[in-house]
Tab-separated table of C-alpha atoms and ligand atoms in Angstrom:
chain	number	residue	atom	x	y	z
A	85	UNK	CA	-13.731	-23.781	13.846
A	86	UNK	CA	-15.764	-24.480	10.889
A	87	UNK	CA	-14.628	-27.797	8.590
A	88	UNK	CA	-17.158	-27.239	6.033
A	89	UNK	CA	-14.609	-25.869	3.754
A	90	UNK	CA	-15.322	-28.388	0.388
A	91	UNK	CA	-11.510	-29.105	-1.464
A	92	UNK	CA	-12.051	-30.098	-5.212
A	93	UNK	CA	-9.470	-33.509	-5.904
A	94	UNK	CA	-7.061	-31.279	-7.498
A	95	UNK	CA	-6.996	-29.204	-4.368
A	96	UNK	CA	-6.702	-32.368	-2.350
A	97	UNK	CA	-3.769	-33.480	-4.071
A	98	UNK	CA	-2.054	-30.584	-3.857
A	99	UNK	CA	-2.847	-30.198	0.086
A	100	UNK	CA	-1.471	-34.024	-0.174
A	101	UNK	CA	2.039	-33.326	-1.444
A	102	UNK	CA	1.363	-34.147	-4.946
A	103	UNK	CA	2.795	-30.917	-6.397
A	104	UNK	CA	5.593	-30.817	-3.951
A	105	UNK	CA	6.864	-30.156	-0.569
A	106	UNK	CA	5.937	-25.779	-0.636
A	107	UNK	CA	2.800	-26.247	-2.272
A	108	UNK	CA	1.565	-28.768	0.129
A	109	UNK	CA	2.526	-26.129	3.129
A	110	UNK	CA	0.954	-23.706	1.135
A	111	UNK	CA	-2.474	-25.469	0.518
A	112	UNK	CA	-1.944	-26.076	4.410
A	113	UNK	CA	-2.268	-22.789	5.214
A	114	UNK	CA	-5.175	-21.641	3.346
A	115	UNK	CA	-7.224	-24.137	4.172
A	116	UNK	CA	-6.598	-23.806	8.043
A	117	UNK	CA	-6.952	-19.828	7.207
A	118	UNK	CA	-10.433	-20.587	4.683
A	119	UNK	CA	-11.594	-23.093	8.123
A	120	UNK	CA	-11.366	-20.135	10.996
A	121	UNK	CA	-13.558	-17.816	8.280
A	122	UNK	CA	-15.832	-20.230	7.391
A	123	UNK	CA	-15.111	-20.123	3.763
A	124	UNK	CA	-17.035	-22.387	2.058
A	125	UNK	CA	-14.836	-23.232	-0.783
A	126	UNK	CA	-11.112	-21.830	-2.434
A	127	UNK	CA	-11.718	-19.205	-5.373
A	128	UNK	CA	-9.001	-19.107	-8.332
A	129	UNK	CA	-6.771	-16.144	-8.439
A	130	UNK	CA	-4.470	-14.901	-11.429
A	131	UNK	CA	-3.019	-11.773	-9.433
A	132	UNK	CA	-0.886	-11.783	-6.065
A	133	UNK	CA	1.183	-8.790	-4.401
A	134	UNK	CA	3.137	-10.463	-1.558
A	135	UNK	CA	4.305	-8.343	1.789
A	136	UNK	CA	7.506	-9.651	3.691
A	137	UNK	CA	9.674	-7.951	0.974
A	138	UNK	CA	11.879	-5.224	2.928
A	139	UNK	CA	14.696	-6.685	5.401
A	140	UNK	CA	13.997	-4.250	7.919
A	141	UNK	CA	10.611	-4.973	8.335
A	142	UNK	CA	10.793	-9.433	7.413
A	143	UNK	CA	14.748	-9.657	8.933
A	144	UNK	CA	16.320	-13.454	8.625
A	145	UNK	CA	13.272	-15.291	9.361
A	146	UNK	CA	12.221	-14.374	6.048
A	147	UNK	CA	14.923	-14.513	4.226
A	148	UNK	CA	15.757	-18.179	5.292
A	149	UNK	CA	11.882	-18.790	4.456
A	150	UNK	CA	12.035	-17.725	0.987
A	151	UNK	CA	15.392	-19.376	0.418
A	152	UNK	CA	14.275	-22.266	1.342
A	153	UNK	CA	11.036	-22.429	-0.552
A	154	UNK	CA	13.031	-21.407	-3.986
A	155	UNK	CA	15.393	-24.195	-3.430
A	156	UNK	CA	12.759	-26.354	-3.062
A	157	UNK	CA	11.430	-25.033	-6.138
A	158	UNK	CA	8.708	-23.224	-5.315
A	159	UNK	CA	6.635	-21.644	-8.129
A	160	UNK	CA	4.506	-19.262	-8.308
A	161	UNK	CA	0.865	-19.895	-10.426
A	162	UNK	CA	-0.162	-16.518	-10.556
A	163	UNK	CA	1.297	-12.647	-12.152
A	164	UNK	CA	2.932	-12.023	-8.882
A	165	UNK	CA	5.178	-8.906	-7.523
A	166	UNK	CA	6.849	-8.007	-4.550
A	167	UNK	CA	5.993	-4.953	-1.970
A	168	UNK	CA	8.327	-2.501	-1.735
A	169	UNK	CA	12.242	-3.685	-0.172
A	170	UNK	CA	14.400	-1.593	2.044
A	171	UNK	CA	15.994	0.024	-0.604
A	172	UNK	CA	16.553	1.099	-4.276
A	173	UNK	CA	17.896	-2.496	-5.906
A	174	UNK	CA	20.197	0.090	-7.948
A	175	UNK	CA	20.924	3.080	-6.525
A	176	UNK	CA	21.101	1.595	-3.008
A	177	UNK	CA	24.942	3.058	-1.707
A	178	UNK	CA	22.836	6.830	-3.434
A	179	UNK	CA	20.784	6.310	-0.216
A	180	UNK	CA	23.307	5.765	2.329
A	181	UNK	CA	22.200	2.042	2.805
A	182	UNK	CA	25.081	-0.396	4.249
A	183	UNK	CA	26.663	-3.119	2.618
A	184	UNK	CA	25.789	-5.835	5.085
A	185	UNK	CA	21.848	-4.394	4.552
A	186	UNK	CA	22.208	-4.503	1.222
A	187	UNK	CA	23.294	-7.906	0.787
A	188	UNK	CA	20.216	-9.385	2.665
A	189	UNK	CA	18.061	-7.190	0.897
A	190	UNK	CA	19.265	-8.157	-2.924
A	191	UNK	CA	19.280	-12.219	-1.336
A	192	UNK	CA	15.158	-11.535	-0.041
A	193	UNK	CA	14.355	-10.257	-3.286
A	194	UNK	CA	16.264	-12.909	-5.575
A	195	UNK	CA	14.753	-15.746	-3.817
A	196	UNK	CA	11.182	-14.268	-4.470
A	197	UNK	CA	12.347	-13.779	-7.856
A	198	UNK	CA	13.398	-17.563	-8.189
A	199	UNK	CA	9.872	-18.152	-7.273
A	200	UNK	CA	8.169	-16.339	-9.857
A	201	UNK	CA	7.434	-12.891	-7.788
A	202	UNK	CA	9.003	-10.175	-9.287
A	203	UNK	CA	10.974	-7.652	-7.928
A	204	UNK	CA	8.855	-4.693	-9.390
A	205	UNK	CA	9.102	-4.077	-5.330
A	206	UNK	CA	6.066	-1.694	-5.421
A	207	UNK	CA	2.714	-0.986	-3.468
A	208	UNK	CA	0.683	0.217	-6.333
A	209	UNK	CA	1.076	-2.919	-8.645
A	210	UNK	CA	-1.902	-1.521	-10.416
A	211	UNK	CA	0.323	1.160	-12.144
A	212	UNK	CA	2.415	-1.722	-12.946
A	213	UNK	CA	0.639	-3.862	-15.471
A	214	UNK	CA	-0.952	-5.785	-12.372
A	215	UNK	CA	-3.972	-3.790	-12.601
A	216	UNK	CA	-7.397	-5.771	-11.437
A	217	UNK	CA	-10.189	-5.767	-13.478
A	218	UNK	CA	-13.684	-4.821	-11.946
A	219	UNK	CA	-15.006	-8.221	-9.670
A	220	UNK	CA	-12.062	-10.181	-10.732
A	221	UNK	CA	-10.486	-11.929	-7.293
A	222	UNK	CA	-7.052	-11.065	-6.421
A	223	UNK	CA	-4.466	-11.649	-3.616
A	224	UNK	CA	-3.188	-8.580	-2.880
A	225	UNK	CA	-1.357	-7.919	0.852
A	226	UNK	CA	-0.203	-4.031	0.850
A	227	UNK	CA	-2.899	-2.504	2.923
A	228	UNK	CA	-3.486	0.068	0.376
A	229	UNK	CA	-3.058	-1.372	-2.273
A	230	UNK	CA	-6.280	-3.782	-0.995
A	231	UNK	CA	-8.155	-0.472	-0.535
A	232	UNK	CA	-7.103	0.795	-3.868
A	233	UNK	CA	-7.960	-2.184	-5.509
A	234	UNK	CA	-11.528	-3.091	-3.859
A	235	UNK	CA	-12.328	0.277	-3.880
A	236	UNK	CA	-11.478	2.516	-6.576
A	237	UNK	CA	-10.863	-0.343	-9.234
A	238	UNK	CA	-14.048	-2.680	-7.919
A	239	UNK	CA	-11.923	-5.821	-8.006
A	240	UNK	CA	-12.042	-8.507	-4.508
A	241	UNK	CA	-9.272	-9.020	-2.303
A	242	UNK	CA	-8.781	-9.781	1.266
A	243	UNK	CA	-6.117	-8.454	3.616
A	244	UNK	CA	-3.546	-10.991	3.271
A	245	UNK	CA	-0.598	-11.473	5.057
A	246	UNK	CA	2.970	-11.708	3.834
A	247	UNK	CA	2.776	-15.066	3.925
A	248	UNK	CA	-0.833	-16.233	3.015
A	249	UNK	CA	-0.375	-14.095	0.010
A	250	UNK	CA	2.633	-16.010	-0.782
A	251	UNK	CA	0.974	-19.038	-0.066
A	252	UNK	CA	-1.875	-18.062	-2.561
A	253	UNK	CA	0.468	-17.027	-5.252
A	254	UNK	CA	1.976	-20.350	-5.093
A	255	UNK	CA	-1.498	-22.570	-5.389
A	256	UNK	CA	-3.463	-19.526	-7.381
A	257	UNK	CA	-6.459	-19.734	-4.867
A	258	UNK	CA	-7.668	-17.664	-1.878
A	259	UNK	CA	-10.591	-18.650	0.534
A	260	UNK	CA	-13.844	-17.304	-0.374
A	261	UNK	CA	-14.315	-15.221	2.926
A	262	UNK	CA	-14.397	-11.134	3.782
A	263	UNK	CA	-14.286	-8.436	0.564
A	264	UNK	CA	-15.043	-11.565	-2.252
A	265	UNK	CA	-18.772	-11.727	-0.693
A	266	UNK	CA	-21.394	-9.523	-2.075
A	267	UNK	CA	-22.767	-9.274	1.665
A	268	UNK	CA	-19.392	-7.879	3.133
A	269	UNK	CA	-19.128	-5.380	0.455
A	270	UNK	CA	-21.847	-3.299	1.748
A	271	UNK	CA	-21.574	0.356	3.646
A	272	UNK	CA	-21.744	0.376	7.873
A	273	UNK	CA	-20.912	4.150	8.418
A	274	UNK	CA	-21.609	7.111	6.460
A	275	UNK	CA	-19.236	9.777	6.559
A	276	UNK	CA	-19.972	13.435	6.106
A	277	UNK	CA	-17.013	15.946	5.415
A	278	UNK	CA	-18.502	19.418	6.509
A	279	UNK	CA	-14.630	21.204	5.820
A	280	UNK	CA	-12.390	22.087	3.102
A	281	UNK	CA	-10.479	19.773	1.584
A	282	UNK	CA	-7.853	21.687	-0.871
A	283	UNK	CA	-4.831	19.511	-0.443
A	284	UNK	CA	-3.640	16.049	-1.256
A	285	UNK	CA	-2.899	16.281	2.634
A	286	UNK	CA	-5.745	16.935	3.662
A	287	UNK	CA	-7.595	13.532	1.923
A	288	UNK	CA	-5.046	11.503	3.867
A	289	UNK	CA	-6.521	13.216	7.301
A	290	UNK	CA	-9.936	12.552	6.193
A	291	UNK	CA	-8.852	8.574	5.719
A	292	UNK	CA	-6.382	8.518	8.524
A	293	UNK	CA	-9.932	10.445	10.877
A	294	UNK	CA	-12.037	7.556	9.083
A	295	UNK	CA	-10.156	4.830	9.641
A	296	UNK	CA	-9.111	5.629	13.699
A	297	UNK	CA	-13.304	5.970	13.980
A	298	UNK	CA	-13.895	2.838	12.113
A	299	UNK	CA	-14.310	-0.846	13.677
A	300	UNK	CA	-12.422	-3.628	11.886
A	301	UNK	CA	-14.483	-4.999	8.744
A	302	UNK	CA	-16.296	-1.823	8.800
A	303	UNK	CA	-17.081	-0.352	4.887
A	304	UNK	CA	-16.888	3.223	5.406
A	305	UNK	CA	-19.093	5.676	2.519
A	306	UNK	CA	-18.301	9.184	1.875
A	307	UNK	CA	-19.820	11.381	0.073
A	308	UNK	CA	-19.784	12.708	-3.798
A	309	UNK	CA	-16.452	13.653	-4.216
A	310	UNK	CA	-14.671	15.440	-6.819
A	311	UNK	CA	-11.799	14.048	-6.061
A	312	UNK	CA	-8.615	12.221	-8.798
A	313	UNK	CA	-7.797	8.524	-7.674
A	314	UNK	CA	-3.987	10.077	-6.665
A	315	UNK	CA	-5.567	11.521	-3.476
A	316	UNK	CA	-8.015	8.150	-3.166
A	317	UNK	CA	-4.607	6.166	-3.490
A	318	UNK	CA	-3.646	9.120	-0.306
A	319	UNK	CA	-6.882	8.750	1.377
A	320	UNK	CA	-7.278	5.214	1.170
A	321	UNK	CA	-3.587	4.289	2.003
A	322	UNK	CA	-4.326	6.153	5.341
A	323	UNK	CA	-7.774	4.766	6.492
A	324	UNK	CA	-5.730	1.285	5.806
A	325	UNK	CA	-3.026	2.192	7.875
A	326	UNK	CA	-5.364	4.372	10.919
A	327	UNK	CA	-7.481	1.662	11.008
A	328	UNK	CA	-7.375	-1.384	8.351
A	329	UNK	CA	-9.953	0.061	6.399
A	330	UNK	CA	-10.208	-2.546	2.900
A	331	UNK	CA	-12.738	-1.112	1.598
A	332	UNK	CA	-14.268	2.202	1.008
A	333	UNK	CA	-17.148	3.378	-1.063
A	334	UNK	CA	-17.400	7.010	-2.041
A	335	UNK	CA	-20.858	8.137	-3.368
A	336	UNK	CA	-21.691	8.537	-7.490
A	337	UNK	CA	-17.522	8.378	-7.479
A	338	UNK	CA	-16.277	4.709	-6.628
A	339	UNK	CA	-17.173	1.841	-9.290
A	340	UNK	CA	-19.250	-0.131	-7.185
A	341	UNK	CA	-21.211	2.849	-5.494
A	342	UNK	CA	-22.364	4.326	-8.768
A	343	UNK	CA	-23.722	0.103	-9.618
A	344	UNK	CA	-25.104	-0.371	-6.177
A	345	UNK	CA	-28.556	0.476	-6.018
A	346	UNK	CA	-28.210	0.599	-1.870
A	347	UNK	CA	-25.152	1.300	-0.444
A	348	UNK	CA	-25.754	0.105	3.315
A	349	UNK	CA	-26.155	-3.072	5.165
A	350	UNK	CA	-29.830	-3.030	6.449
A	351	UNK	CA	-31.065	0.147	4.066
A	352	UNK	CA	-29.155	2.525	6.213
A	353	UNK	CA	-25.851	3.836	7.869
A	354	UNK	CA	-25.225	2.386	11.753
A	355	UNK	CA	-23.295	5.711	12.313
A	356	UNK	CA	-22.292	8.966	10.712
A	357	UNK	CA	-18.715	9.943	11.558
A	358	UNK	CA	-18.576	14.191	10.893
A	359	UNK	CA	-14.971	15.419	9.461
A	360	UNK	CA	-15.104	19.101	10.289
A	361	UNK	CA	-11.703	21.976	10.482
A	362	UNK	CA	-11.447	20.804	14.324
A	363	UNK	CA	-11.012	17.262	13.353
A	364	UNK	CA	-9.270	17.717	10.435
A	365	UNK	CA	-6.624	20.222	13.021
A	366	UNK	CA	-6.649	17.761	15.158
A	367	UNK	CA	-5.043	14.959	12.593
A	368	UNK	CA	-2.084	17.626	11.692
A	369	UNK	CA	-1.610	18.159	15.120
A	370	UNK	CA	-1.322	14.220	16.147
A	371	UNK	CA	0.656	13.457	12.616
A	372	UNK	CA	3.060	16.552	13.468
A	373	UNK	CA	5.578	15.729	15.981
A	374	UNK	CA	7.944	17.893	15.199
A	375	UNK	CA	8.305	20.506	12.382
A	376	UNK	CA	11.973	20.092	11.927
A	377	UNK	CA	13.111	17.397	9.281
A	378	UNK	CA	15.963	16.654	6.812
A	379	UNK	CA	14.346	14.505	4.359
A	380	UNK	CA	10.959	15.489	2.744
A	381	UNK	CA	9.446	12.416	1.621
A	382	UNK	CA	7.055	11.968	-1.370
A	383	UNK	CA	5.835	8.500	-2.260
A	384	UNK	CA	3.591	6.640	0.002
A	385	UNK	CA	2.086	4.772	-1.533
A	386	UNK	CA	4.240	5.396	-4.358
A	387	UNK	CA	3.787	8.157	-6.859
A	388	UNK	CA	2.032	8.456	-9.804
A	389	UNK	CA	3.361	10.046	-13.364
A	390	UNK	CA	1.110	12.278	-12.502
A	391	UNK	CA	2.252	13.259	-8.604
A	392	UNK	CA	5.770	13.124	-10.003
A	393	UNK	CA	4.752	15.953	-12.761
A	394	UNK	CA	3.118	17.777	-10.069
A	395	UNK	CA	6.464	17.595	-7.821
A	396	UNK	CA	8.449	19.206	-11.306
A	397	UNK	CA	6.079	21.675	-11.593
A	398	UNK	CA	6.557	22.436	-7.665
A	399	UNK	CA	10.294	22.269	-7.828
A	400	UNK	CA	10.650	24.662	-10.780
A	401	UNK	CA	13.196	27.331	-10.553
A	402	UNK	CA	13.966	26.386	-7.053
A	403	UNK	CA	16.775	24.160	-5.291
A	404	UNK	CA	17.022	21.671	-2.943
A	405	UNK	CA	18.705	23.157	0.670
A	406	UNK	CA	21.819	21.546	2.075
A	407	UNK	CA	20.133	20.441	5.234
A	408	UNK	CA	16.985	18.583	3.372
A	409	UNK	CA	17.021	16.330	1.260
A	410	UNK	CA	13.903	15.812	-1.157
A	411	UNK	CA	13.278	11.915	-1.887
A	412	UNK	CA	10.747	10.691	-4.557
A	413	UNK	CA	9.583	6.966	-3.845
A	414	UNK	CA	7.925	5.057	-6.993
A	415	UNK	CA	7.711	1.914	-8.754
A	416	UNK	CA	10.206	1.404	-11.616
A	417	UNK	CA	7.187	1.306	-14.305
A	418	UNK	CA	6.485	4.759	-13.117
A	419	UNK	CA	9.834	5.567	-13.060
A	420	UNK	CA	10.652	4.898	-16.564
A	421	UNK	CA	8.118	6.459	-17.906
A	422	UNK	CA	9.069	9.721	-15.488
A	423	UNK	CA	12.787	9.292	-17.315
A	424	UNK	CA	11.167	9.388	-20.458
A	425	UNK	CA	9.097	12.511	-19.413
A	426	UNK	CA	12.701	14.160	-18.546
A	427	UNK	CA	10.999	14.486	-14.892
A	428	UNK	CA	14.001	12.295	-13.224
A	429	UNK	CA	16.404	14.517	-14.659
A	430	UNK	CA	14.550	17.916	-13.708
A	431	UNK	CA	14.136	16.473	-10.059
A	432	UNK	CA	17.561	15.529	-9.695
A	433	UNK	CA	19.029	18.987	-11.252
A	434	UNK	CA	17.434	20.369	-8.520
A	435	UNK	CA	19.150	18.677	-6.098
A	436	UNK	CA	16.200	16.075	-5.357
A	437	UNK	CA	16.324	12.842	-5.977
A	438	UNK	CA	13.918	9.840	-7.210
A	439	UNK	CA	14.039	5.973	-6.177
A	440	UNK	CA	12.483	3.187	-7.268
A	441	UNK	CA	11.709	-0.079	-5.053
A	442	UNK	CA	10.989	1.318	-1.655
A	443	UNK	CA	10.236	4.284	0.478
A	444	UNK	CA	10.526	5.987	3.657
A	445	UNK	CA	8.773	3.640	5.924
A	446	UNK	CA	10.298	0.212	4.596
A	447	UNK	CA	13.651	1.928	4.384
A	448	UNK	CA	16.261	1.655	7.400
A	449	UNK	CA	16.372	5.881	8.210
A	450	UNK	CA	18.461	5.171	10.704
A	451	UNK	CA	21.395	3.951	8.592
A	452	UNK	CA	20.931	7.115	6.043
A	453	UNK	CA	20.577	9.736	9.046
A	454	UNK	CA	17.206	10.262	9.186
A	455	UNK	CA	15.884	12.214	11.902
A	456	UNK	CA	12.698	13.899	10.996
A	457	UNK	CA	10.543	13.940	7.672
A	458	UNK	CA	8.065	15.566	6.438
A	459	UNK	CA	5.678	14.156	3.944
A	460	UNK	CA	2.366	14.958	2.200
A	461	UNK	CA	1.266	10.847	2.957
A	462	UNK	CA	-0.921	10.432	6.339
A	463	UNK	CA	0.046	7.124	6.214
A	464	UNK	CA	3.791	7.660	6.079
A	465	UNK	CA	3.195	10.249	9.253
A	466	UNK	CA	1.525	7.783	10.971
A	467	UNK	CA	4.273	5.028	10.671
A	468	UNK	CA	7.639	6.296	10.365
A	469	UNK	CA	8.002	7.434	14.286
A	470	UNK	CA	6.758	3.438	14.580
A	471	UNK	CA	9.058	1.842	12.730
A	472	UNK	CA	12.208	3.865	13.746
A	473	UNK	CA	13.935	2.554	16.968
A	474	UNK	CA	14.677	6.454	17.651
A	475	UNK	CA	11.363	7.383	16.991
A	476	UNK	CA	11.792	9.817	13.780
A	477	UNK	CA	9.647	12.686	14.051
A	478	UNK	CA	7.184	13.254	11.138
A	479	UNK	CA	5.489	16.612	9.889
A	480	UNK	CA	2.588	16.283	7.684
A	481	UNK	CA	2.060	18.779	5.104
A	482	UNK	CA	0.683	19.419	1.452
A	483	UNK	CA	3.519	18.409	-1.591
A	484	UNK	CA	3.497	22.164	-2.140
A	485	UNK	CA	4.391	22.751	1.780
A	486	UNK	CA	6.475	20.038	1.695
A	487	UNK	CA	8.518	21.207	-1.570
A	488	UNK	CA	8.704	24.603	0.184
A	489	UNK	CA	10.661	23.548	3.090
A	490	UNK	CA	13.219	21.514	1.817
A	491	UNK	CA	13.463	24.313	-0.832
A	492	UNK	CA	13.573	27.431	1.391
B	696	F3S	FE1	3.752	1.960	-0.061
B	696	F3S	FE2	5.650	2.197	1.687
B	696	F3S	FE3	3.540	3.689	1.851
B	696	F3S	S1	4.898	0.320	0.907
B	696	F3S	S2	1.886	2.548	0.969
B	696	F3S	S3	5.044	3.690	0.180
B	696	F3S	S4	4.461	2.591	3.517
């Protein structure tokens, strides 16, 4: 372990109890954290996303923790907001969530709130007024919303952890290590796409391929794409969750590949990974357990205005089937502005329905009868049969697909 890691006296103090009990525990952490990378020094940060959020996935451990740091009077020095929670803060008993859940839940997200972390409970903070500029440092720990933000937006940020985000909201710093140096940044594999790609669907195979071929720390380049940043926000959120891609470069398309004059470590790619029809088959086929569902699931990570317009337009003139149910997951800024669109109301007249806060991998399917889903998000496919103790079955499909069969 390296101790070369150079505090400034303000930092000292802090890591010395002078700002309080949290803050010192905080500093603590970071520094041990900045000593195993070898980070030279702590960088300030004025943007944090913290993980932990959802009681199903942080359970009383976290709960306590959080309590206990916002009675101590933790605060938080940076614009901070939470990852998505286990449920809609509102419209909770609309998803079949318990009482007893519920109550945990609402006590997580208050004590984060105490804190200074608000409960905007989303994973694209960046449609939320927490949007990174281009090189700015952040602290961001939803996987994809790292990737999003390193690589479609240009700005730095490490994986963090639920709790060493926390821990940098509270002091504002992060340990200059990883995605904030200009040498990590660089492409290792080049990826060539020799199939069609005409769905959102199919750019979350192409990440989820990428990111099960991928090493850890490995910068992955595709090529020129044509492509909106809702199906980067797909693609990305995949390769994150496949295979902890951070940070992706796609050629003359992503901000930092159309300023970088080379793109690769050493001039040139170590590999070239080849997404063809058979590979791209292949993902369906491992992301498909089962093509029988009753929920279709839209919203990871969570939607856009414009995904939400496109599920309208989808929906139009057709209505939702007993058996299915059609969920929406976004962020309440999104939301809003969906409500204002009439979109919420069109959704729900067609007997879908929208919610804000969470979605269907941080939410407890089991309690709301959740057996099977099928979802346009690679990522979602790829975690939902983990994080159910029964193992939900998942179908991956286009939003169009996916419309159709909780419409037909
Ligand atoms: Fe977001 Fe939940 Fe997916 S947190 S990225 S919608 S797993």
């Amino acid at each position: 372990m390296s101790k070369s890691l150079k505090l400034t006296k303000d930092e000292e103090k802090i890591l010395d109890g002078g700002c309080g009990e949290v803050a010192a525990k905080a500093m603590k952490l970071l520094v041990t954290l900045g000593e195993i990378e070898e980070a030279s020094r702590l960088v300030p940060i004025n943007r944090s996303q913290v993980a932990g959020v959802s009681y199903k996935t942080a359970g009383d451990a976290t709960l306590e923790l959080v309590e206990s740091f916002a009675s101590l009077g933790a605060t938080a020095r940076t614009q901070a907001m939470q990852n998505p929670a286990g449920m809609d803060l509102e419209r909770w008993r609309d998803m079949g969530i318990s009482e007893a859940f519920a109550e945990k839940q609402k006590r997580i997200c208050q004590a984060y709130e105490k804190i200074g972390i608000k409960s905007t409970c989303t994973c694209t903070p960046y449609l939320c007024g927490n949007k990174p500029d281009y090189g700015e440092i952040i602290g961001f720990s939803e996987s994809s919303a790292v990737a999003y933000s390193n690589s479609v937006l240009g700005a730095r940020s490490n994986r963090h952890g639920g709790l060493d985000a926390l821990a940098a909201a509270l002091v504002g710093k992060v340990p200059l290590t990883g995605y904030l140096l200009d040498e990590n940044r660089l492409g290792d594999i080049e990826v060539k796409v020799e199939c069609e790609l005409t769905s959102e669907a199919d750019y979350g195979a192409l990440g989820y391929f990428v990111g099960k071929n991928v090493s850890m720390d490995e910068v992955p380049v595709y090529p020129k794409m044509n492509v909106t940043h809702d199906k980067l926000k797909l693609m990305g959120a995949a390769s994150a969750a496949s295979g902890a891609v951070a940070l992706y470069h796609v050629k003359d398309t992503t901000p930092e590949a159309t300023r970088l004059r080379d793109l690769f470590k050493n001039g040139k790619p170590a590999e070239t990974l080849i997404f063809d029809e058979q590979n791209k088959r292949r993902v369906y086929d491992e992301l498909s357990s089962s093509n029988k569902c009753n929920l279709v699931a839209l919203g990871c990570p969570h939607c856009s205005i414009n995904e939400i317009r496109e599920v309208v337009e989808s929906i139009a003139g057709k209505h939702v089937n007993k058996k299915t149910r059609l969920w929406v997951f976004t962020s309440p800024t999104v939301y809003e502005e969906a409500d204002k669109c009439g979109y919420i109301k069109k959704i729900r007249a067609s007997g879908g329905d929208v919610f804000r806060h969470t979605c269907m991998v941080v939410a407890p399917l089991e309690e709301m009868g959740v057996t099977g889903i099928a979802t346009n998000s690679a990522k979602a496919a790829f975690y939902v049969p983990r994080m159910t103790k029964n193992s939900c079955s998942t179908f991956l499909s286009s939003l169009h697909n996916c419309v159709s069969l909780a419409t037909s």
